[in-house]
Structure formats: C-alpha cells, structure tokens
Tab-separated table of C-alpha atoms in Angstrom:
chain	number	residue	atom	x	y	z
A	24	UNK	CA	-3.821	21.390	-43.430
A	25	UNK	CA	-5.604	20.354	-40.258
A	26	UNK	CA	-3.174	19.554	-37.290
A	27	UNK	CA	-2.780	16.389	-35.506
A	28	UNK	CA	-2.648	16.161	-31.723
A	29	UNK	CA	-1.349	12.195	-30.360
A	30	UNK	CA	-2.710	11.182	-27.278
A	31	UNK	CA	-0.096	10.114	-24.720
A	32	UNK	CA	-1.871	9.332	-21.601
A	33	UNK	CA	0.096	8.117	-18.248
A	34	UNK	CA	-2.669	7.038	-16.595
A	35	UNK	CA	-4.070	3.198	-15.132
A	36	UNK	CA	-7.657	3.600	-16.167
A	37	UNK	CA	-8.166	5.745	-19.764
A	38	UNK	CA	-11.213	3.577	-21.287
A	39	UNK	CA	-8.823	2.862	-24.090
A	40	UNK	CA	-5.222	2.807	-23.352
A	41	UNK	CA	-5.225	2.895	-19.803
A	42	UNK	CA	-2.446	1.312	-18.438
A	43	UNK	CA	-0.230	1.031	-21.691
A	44	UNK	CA	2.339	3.749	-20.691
A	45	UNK	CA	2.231	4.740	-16.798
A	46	UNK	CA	5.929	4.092	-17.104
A	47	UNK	CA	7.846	7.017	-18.115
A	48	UNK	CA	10.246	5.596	-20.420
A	49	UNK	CA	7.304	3.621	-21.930
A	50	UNK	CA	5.146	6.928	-22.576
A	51	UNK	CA	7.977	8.971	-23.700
A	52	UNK	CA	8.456	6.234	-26.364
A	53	UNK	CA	5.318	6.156	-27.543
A	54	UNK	CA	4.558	10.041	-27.861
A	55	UNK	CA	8.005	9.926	-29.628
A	56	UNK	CA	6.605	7.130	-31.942
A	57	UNK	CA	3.301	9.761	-32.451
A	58	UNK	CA	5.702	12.389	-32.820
A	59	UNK	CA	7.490	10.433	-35.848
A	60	UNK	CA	4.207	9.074	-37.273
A	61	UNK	CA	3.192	12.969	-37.314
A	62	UNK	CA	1.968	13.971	-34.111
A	63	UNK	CA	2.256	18.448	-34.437
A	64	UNK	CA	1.604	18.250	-30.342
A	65	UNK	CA	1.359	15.583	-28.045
A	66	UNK	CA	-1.432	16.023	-25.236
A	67	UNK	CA	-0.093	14.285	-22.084
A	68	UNK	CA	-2.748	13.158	-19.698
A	69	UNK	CA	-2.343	12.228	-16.279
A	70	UNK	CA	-5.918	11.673	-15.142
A	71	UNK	CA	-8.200	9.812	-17.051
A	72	UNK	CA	-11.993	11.648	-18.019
A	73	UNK	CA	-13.702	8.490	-19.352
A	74	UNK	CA	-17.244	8.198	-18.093
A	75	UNK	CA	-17.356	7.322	-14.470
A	76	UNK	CA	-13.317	7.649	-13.834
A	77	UNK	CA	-12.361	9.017	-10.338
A	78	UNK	CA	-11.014	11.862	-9.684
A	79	UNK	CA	-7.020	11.930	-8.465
A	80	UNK	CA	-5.191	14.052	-6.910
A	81	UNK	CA	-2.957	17.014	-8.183
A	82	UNK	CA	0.126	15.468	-6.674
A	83	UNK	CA	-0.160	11.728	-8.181
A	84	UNK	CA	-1.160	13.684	-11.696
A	85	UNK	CA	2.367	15.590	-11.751
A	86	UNK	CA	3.913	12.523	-10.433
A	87	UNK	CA	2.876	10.538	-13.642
A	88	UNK	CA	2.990	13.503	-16.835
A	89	UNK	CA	5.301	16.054	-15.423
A	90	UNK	CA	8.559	13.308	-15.690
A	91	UNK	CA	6.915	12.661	-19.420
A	92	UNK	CA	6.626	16.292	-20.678
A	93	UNK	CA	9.988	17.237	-19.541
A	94	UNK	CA	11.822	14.595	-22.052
A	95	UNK	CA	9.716	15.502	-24.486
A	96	UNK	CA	9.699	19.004	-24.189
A	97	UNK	CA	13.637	19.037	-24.070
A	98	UNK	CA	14.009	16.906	-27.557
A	99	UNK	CA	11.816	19.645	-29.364
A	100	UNK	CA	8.167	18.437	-29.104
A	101	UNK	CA	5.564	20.434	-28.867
A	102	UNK	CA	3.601	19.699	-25.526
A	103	UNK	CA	-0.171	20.140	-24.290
A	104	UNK	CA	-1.162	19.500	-21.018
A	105	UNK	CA	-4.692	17.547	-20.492
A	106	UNK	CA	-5.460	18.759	-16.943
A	107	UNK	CA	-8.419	20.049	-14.900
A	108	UNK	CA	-6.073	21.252	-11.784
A	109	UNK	CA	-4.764	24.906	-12.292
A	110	UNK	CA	-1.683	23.807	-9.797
A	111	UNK	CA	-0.672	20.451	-12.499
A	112	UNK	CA	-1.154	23.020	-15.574
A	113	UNK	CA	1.092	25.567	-14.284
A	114	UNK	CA	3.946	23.169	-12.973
A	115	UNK	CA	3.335	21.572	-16.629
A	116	UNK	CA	4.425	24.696	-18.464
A	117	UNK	CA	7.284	24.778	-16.302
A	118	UNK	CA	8.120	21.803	-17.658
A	119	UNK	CA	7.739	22.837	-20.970
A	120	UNK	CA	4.709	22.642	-22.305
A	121	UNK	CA	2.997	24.992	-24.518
A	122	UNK	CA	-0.694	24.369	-24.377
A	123	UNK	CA	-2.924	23.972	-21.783
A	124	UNK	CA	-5.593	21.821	-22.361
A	125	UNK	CA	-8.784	22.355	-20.021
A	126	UNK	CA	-12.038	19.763	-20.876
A	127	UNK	CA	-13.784	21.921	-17.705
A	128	UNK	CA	-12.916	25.372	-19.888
A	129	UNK	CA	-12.230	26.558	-16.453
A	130	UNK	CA	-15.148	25.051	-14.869
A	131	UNK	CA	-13.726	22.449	-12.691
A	132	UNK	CA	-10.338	24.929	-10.654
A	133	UNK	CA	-11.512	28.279	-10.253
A	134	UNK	CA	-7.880	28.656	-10.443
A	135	UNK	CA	-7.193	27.723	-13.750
A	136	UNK	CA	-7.955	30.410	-16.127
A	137	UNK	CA	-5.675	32.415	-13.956
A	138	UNK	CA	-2.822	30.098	-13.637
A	139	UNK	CA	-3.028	30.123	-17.833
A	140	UNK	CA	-3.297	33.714	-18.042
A	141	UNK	CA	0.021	34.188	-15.644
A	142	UNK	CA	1.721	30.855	-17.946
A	143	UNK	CA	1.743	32.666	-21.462
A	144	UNK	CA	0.774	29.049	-22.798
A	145	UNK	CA	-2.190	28.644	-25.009
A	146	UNK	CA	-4.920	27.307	-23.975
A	147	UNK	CA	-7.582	25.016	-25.237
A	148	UNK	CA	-11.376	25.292	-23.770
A	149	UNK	CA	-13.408	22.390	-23.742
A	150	UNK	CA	-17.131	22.129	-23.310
A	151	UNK	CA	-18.036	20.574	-20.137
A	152	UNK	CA	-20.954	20.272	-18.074
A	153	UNK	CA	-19.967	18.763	-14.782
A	154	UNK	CA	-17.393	15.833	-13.920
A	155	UNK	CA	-17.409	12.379	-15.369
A	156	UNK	CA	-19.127	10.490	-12.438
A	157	UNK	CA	-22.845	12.444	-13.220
A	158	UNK	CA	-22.193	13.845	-16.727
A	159	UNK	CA	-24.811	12.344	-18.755
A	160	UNK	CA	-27.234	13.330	-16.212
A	161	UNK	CA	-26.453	16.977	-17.478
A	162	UNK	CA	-26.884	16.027	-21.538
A	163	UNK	CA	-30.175	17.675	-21.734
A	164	UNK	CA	-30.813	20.274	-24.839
A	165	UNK	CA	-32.889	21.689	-27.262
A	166	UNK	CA	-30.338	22.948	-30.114
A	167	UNK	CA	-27.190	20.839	-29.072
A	168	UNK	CA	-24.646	22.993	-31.167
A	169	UNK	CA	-25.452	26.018	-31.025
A	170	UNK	CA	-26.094	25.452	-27.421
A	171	UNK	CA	-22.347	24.443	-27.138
A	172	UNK	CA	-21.216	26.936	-29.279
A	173	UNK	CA	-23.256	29.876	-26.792
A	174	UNK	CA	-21.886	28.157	-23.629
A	175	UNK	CA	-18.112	28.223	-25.218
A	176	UNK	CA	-18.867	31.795	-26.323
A	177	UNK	CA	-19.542	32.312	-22.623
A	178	UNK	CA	-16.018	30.546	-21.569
A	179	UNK	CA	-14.274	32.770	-24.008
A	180	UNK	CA	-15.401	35.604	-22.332
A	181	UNK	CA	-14.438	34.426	-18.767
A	182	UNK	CA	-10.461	33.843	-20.711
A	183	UNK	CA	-10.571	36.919	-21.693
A	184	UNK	CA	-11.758	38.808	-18.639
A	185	UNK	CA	-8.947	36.967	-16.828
A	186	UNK	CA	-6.201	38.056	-19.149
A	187	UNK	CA	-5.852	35.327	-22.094
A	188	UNK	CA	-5.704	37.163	-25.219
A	189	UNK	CA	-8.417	35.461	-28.099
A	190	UNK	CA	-5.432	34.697	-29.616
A	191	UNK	CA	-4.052	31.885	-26.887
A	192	UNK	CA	-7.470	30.139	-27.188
A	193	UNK	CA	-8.824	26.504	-29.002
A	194	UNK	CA	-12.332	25.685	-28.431
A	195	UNK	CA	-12.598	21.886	-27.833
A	196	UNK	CA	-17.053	21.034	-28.015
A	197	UNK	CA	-16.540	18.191	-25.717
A	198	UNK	CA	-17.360	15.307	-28.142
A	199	UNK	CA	-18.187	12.638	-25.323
A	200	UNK	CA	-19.226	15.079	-22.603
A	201	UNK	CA	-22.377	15.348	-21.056
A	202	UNK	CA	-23.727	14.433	-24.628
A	203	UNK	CA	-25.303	10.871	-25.412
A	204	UNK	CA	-24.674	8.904	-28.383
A	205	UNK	CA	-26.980	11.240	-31.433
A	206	UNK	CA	-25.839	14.256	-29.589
A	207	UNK	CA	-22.446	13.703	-30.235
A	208	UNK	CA	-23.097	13.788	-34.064
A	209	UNK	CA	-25.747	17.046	-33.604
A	210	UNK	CA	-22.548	19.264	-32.491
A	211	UNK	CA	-20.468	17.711	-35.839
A	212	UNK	CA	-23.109	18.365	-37.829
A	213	UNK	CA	-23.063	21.679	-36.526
A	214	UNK	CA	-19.587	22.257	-36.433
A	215	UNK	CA	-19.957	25.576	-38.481
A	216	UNK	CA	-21.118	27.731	-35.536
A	217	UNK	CA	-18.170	26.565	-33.138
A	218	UNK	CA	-15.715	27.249	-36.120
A	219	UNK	CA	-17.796	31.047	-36.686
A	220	UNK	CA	-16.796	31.999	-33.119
A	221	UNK	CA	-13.340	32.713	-34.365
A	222	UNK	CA	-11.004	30.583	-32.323
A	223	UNK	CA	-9.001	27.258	-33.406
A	224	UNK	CA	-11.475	25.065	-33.075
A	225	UNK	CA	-9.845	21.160	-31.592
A	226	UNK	CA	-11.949	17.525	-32.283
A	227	UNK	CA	-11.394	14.737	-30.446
A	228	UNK	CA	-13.720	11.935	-31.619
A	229	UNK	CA	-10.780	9.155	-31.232
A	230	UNK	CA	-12.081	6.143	-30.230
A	231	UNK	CA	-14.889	7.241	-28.362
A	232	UNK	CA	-18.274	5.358	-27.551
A	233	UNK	CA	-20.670	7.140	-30.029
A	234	UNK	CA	-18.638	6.149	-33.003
A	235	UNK	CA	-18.980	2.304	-31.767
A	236	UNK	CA	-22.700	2.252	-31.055
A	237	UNK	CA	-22.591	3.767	-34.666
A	238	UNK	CA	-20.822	0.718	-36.075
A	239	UNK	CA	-22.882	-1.782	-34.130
A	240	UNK	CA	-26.308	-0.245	-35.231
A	241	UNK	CA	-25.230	-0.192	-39.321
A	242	UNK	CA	-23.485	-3.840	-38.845
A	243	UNK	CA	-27.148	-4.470	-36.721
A	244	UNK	CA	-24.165	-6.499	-34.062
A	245	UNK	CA	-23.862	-6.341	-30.818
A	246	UNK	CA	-20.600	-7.712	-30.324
A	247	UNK	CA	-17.784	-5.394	-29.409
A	248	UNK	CA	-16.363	-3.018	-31.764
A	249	UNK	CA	-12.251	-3.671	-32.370
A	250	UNK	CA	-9.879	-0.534	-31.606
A	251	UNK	CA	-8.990	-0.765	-34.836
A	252	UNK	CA	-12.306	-0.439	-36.549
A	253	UNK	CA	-12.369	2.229	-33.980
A	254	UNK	CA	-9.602	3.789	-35.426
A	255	UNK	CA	-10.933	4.122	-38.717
A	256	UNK	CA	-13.882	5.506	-37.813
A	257	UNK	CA	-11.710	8.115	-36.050
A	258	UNK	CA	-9.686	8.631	-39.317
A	259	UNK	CA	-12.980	9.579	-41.061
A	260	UNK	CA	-14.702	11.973	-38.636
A	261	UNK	CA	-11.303	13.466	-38.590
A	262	UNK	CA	-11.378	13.941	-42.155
A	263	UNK	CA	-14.652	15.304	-42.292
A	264	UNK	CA	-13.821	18.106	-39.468
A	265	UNK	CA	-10.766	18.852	-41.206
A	266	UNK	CA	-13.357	19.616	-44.386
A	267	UNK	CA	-15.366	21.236	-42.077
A	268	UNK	CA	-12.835	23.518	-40.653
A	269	UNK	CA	-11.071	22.416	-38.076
A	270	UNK	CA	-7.383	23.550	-36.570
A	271	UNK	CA	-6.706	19.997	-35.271
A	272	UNK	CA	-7.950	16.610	-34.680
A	273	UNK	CA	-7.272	14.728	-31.024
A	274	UNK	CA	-6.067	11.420	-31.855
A	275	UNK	CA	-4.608	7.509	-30.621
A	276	UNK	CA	-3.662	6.668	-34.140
A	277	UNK	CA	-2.078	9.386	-36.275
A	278	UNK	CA	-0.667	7.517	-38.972
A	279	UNK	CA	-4.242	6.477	-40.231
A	280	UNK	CA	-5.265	9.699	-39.157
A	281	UNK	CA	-2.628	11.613	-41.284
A	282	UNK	CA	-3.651	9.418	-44.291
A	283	UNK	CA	-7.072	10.264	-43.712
A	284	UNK	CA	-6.285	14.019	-43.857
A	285	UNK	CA	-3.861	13.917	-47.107
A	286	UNK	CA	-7.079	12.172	-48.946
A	287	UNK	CA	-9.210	14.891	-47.761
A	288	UNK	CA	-6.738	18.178	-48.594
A	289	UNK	CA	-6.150	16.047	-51.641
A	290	UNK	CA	-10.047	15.905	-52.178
A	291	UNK	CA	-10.147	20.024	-51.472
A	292	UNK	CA	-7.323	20.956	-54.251
C-alpha cells in the first residue's frame, strides 16, 4: 500500500501552514499527531518553497528543524529532511533523520549530492527548474512528462556518479514547480514514465494551487477555495497516484489521506 509522508514545516511563511508550528514543542506535537493519524515519515521543513518565498539562510534553517527532528527521531519516527542546503541535510541526518529530501535534485548546493552520498540516508530527487522567485518563467515544454521524467533520468545519473546507490533514491516530479496550472495534471497523467524509471517514485499534490484553480473552474467561482476542500482534493489525487503506482504521497492531512488510500487498495483487491 502506498506510503504516507506528513508535512511538518517550522517555517513563518509556507503558503499553507506557515506559521502554525515555528515553535518546537508545537511542531513536534503536530508531526506526532501525523505520526498517530498514520504518517510512515514525517518531512520536516525549515524553509518554505512556495512561489515567490525567499531564500534563508543555512543557519536559521537548522535553528528551526534540527531541534524538531531530534525529538522525533529519538521517540522512533521516521524522519526526512526537506532541504536545498547540503550543510542543513547533513547536520539533519546527524540528528536522525533518514531521508533526504532535495526539490533542486541537487541543482540548487553543488554540495548536496555529495553530502548524501557520505550520509548513507536516502534520498529523494525532485524536479526543479530554478528557485521559487523566477520558476514559472522556466515552465516552458513540449511533452511535459516525459520531459520530467528525461531530466530526472539525468539527476539519477549525477546520484549515482557521486556515490548514491539506485537503491537510496525517490524521484519527486515537482508537482508545483516551474509547471503552471494544466501542466501540473500533464506529468499525473503521465505518471507511468516517472514510475518506468525504476525508482520510488514520491507525489506531493497537497494543497497546492493547481488543484484550487481546478475547483474554481468546475464550481465556475472565483471565491477562495477552503483548506479543507483542499484537502479532499489532495485525498483523491493521492488515491489516484497510489493506483497509478506510486511509493508515497506528500501530505498536510493524512487521516483523509489514509482513508482515501484504504478505498483505493480496497478498489484494487
């Protein structure tokens, strides 16, 4: 059955949740909550990637996730890092997590693949054309997934020429990044060739932009879409990945993501 992934992120400005748990005790709590609800791994974020977020510095990024993963880590969960700085991965596993979760695939710190490869964690490769500030100006293409799927096939090789065994790696196709609203659903549509590369393959979808200009154009609204209907439409892009393939969906609600996925495994036999 697909895995779930909760989203814990200690940051101020996450276009979702930002804010909510840049107190420790506040974000340990919650990931704990995930964790009960049926989180497999909880990806803790210290910098936010939402479109147009600034970039911060390594040292304020360990300040807010490294105090996070280390209670975590030491009551048994299983911990990702979501980080684009080599220097906050690697101090990460030495906290205690197990996954390394890249949305550059390397891209962004020359350093990284190298820090991973000298780690031992696994690590997860997302698909990434340039930072958040000018991304969309990079969301041109002809074939959108198999275009992602030959520029991951391309990241894979850089892993593996730095060390990280094929066996370490998720492939992540960057739902959000540098792709526009149809895009987005182009590369799920086309999941099949990121899953035939061999990898895990990772979705996160969770309460992202395309999935709200989706509601809003079949409701013919314009008013703002609720996190909750958010949420559901989360829970059923989830489910169709998981039909589709998937190791693991990226979540902010994994109870009506779990639910989702029992229906579909139920659906499957």
């Amino acid at each position: 059955m697909t895995s779930i992934w909760g989203i814990v992120n200690v940051t101020p400005d996450s276009f979702s949740d930002g804010g909510r748990y840049l107190d420790v005790d506040r974000a340990v709590a919650h990931g704990m909550r995930l964790r009960a609800e049926g989180a497999a791994v909880l990806d803790v974020g210290g910098e936010s990637t939402r479109p147009g977020a600034e970039r911060v510095g390594a040292d304020i990024e360990q300040q807010r996730v490294i105090p996070v993963i280390e209670q975590l880590a030491s009551a048994g969960v299983p911990v990702s890092i979501d980080t684009l700085n080599a220097a906050t991965a690697a101090a990460a596993v030495r906290a205690g997590a197990r996954i390394v979760n890249d949305v550059s695939g390397g891209l962004a710190d020359p350093e990284m693949r190298a820090a991973v490869a000298e780690s031992g964690a696994d690590y997860a490769i997302g698909h990434w054309r340039g930072f958040s500030a000018d991304m969309y100006a990079k969301a041109e293409y002809r074939r959108v997934a198999r275009e992602v799927a030959g520029e991951l096939q391309e990241r894979m090789g850089e892993a593996a020429a730095s060390g990280i065994a094929p066996s370490r790696l998720i492939l992540d196709p960057g739902i959000g990044f540098a792709k526009a609203g149809a895009q987005n659903w182009d590369v799920l549509r086309g999941l099949d060739e990121i899953v035939a590369l061999g990898p895990r393959v990772l979705i996160g979808t969770s309460r992202k932009r395309f999935l709200a200009e989706a509601l809003r154009r079949e409701a013919g609204a314009d008013d703002e879409v609720s996190e909750s209907r958010r949420d559901l439409a989360t829970a059923v892009t989830s489910a169709l990945a998981a039909r589709a393939g998937v190791w693991a969906v990226r979540v902010h609600d994994v109870a009506g993501t779990r639910d989702a996925l029992a229906i579909a495994h139920a659906w499957a036999g």
